PDB file of C-alpha atoms in Angstrom:
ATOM      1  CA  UNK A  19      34.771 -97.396  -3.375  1.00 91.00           C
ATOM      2  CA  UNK A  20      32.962 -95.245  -6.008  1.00 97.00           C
ATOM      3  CA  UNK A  21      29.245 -95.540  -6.548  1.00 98.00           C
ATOM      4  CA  UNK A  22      27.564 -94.138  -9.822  1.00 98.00           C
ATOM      5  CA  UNK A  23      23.621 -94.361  -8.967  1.00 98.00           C
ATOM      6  CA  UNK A  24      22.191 -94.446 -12.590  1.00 98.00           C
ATOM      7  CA  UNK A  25      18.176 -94.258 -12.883  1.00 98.00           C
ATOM      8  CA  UNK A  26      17.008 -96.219 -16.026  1.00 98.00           C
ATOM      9  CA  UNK A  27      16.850 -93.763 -19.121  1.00 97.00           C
ATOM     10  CA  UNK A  28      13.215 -92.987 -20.307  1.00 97.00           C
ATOM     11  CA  UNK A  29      10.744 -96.040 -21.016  1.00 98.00           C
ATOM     12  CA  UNK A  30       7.620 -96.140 -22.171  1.00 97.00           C
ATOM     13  CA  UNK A  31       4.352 -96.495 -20.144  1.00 95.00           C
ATOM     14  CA  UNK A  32       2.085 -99.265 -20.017  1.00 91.00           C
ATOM     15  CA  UNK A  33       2.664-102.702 -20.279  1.00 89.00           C
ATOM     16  CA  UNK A  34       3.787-105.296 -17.247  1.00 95.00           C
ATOM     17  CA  UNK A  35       6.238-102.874 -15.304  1.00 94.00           C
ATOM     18  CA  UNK A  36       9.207-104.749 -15.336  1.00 96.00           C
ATOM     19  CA  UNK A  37       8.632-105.648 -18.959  1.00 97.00           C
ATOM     20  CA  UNK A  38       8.636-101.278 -20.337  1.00 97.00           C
ATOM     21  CA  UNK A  39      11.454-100.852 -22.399  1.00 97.00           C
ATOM     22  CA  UNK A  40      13.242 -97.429 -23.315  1.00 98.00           C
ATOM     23  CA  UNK A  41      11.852 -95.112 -26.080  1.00 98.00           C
ATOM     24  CA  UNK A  42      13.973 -94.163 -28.596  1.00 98.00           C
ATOM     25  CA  UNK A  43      14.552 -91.012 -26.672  1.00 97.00           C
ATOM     26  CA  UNK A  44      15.410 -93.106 -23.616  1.00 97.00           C
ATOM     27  CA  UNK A  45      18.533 -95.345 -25.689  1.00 98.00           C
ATOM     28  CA  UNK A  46      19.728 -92.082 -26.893  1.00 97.00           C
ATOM     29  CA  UNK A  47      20.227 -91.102 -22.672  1.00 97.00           C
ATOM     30  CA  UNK A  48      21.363 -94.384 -22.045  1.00 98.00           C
ATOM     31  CA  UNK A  49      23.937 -94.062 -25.158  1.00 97.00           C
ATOM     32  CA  UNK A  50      24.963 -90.249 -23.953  1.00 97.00           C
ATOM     33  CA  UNK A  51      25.094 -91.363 -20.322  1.00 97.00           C
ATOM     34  CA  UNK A  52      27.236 -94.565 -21.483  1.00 98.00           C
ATOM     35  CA  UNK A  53      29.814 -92.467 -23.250  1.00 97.00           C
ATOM     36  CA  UNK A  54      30.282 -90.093 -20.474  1.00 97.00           C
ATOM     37  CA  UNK A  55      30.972 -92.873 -17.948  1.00 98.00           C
ATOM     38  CA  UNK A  56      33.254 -94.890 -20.107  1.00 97.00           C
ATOM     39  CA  UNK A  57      35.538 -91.601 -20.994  1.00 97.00           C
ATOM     40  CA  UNK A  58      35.632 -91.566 -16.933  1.00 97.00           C
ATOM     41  CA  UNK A  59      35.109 -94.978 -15.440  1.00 97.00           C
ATOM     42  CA  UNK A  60      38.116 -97.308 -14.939  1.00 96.00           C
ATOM     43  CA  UNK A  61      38.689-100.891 -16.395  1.00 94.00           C
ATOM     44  CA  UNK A  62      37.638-102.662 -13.491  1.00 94.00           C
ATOM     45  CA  UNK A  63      34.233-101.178 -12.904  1.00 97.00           C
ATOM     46  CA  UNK A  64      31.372-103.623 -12.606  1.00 97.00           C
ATOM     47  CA  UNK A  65      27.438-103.147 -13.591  1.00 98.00           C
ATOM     48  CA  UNK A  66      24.579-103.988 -11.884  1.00 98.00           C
ATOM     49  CA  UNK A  67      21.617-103.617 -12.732  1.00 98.00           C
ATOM     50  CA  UNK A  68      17.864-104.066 -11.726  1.00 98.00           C
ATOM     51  CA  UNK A  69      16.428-106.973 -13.931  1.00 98.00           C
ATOM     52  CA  UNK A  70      13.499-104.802 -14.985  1.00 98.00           C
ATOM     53  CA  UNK A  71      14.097-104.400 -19.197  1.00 98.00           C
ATOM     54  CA  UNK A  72      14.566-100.417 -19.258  1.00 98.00           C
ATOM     55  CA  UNK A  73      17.193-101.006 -16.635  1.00 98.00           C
ATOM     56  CA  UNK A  74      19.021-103.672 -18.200  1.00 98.00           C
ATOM     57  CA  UNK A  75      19.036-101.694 -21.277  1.00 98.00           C
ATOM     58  CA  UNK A  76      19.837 -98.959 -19.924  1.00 98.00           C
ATOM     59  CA  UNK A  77      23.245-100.511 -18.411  1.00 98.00           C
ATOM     60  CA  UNK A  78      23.443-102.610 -21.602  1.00 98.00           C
ATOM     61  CA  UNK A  79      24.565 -99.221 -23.450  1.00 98.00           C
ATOM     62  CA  UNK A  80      27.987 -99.515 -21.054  1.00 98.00           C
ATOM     63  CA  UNK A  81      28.580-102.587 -23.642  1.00 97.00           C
ATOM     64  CA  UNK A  82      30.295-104.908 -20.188  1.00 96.00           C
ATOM     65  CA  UNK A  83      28.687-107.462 -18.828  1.00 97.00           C
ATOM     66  CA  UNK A  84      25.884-106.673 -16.647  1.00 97.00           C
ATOM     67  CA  UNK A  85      24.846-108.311 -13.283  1.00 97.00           C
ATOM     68  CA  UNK A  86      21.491-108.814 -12.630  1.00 98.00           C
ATOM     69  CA  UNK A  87      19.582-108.238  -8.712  1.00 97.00           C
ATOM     70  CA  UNK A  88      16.266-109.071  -8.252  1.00 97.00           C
ATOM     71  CA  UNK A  89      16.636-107.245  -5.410  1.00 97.00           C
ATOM     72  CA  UNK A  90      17.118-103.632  -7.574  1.00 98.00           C
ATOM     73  CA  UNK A  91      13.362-104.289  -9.009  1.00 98.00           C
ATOM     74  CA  UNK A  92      11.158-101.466  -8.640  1.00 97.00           C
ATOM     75  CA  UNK A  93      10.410-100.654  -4.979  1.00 97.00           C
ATOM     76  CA  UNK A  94      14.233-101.607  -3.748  1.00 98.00           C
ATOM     77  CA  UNK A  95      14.911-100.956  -0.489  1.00 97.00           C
ATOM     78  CA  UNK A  96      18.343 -98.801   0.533  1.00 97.00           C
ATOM     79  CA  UNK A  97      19.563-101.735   2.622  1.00 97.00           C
ATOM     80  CA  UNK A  98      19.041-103.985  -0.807  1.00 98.00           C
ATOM     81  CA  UNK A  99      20.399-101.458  -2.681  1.00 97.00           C
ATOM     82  CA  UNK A 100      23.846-101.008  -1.061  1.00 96.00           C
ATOM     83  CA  UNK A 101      24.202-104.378  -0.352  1.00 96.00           C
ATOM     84  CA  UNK A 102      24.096-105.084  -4.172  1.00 97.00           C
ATOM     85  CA  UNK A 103      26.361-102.788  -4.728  1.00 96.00           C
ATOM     86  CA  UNK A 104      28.875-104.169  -2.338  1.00 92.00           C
ATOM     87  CA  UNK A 105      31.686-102.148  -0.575  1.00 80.00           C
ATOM     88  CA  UNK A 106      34.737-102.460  -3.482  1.00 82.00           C
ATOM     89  CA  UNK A 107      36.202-101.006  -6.211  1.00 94.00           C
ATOM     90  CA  UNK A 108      34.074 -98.807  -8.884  1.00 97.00           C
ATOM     91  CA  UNK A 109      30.381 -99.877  -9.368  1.00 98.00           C
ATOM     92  CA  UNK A 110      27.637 -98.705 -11.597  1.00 98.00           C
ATOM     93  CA  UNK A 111      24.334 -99.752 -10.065  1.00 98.00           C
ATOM     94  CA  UNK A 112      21.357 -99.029 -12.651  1.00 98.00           C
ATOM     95  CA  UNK A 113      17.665 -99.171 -10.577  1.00 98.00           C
ATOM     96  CA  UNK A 114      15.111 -97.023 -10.333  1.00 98.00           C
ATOM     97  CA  UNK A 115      12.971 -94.132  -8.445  1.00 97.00           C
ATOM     98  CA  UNK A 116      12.165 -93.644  -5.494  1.00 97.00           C
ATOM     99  CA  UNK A 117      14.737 -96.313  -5.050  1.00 98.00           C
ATOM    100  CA  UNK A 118      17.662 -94.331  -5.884  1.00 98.00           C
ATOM    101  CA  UNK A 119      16.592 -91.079  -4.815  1.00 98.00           C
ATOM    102  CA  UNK A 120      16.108 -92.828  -0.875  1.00 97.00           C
ATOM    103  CA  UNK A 121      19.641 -94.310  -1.239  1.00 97.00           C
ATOM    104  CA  UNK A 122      21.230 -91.471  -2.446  1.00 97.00           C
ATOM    105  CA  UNK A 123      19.570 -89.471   0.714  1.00 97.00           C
ATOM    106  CA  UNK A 124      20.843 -92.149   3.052  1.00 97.00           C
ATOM    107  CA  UNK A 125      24.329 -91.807   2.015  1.00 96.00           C
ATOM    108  CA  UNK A 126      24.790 -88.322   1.868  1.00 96.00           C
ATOM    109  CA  UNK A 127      22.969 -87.624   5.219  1.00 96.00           C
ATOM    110  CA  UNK A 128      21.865 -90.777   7.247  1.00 95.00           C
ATOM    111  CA  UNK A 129      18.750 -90.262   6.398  1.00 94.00           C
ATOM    112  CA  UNK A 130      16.477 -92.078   3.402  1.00 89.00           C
ATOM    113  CA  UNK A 131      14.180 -89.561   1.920  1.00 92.00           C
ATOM    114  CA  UNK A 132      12.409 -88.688  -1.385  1.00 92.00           C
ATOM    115  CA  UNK A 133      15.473 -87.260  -3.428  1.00 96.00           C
ATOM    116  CA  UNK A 134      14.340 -87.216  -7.062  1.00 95.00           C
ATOM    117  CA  UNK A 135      16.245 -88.768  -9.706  1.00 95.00           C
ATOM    118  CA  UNK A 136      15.542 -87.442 -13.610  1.00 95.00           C
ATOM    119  CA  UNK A 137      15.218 -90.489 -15.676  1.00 97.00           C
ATOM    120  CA  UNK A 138      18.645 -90.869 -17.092  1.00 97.00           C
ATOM    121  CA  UNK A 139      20.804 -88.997 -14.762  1.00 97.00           C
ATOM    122  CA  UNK A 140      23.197 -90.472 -12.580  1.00 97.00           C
ATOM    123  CA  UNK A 141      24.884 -89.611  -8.986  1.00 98.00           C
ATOM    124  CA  UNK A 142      28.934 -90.762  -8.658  1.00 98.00           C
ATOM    125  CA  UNK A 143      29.555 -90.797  -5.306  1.00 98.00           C
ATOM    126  CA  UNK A 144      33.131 -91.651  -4.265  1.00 97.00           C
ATOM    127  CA  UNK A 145      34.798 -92.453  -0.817  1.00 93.00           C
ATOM    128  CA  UNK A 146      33.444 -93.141   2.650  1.00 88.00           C
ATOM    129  CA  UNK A 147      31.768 -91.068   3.961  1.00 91.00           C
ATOM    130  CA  UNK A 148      31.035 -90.380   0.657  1.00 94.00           C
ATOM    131  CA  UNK A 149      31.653 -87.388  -1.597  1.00 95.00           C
ATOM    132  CA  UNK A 150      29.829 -86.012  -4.429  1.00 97.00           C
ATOM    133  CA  UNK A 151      32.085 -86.392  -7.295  1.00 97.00           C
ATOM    134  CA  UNK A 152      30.079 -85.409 -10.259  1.00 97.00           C
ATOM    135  CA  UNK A 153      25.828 -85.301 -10.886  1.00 97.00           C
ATOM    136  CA  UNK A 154      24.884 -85.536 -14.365  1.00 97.00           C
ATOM    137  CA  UNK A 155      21.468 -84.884 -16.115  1.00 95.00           C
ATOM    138  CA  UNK A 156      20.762 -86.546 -19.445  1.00 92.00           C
ATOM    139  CA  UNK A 157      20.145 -82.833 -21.070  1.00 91.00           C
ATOM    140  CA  UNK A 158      23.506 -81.805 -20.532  1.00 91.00           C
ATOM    141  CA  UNK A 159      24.459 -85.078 -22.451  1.00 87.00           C
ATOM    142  CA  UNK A 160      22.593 -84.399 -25.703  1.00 72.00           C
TER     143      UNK A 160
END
């Protein structure tokens, strides 16, 4: 299995928090994080994605259909997050921090704790136990 942890691209503030979309600087991420994946991913990969809007827009810019988990809002838990990302084939899960950043921990050392995630940058973690396979920051993308 391959996991890509991708935290939403940048949103703005304010507002109802699962209603904050992206800024314009935060589609551009989403757009320059889409096209790296896509060059990369194969055919078969599946999205999910938090159903908070910056995260579905975020995985919207992958232009596949897009699987929604209440369970990825804001304030997921690791066991919620890896069981929505299920234990096959090539999945990009879209979600947010601390969220991420906790689940990342837990898979690379058994251990959730506060990893930060950059808004926009993504984690692809391949194999079990799992291996780093690439980290990308949204500045490197732009």
């Amino acid at each position: 299995m391959d996991l890509i942890l991708w935290r939403h691209a940048d949103a703005a503030d304010g507002g109802p928090d699962l209603e904050r979309e992206l800024t314009p600087r935060g589609h551009k991420q989403a757009a320059a994080g889409a096209k790296w994946l896509r060059k990369r991913l194969p055919d078969d990969f599946e999205v999910v994605s938090s159903p908070a809007v910056r995260a579905r827009q975020t995985a919207a810019a992958l232009e596949k259909s897009v699987r929604i988990e209440k369970q990825l809002a804001p304030g997921a838990s690791v066991e919620a997050i890896l069981k929505a990302a299920g234990n096959r084939g090539t999945v990009v899960l879209v979600g947010h921090q601390p969220d991420l950043g906790n689940a990342l921990a837990y898979l690379l050392t058994g251990h959730a704790t506060d990893w930060r995630l950059q808004k926009g940058a993504l984690w692809w973690l391949a194999g079990e136990p799992p291996i780093v396979r690439a980290v990308v920051s949204p500045d490197l993308l732009q």
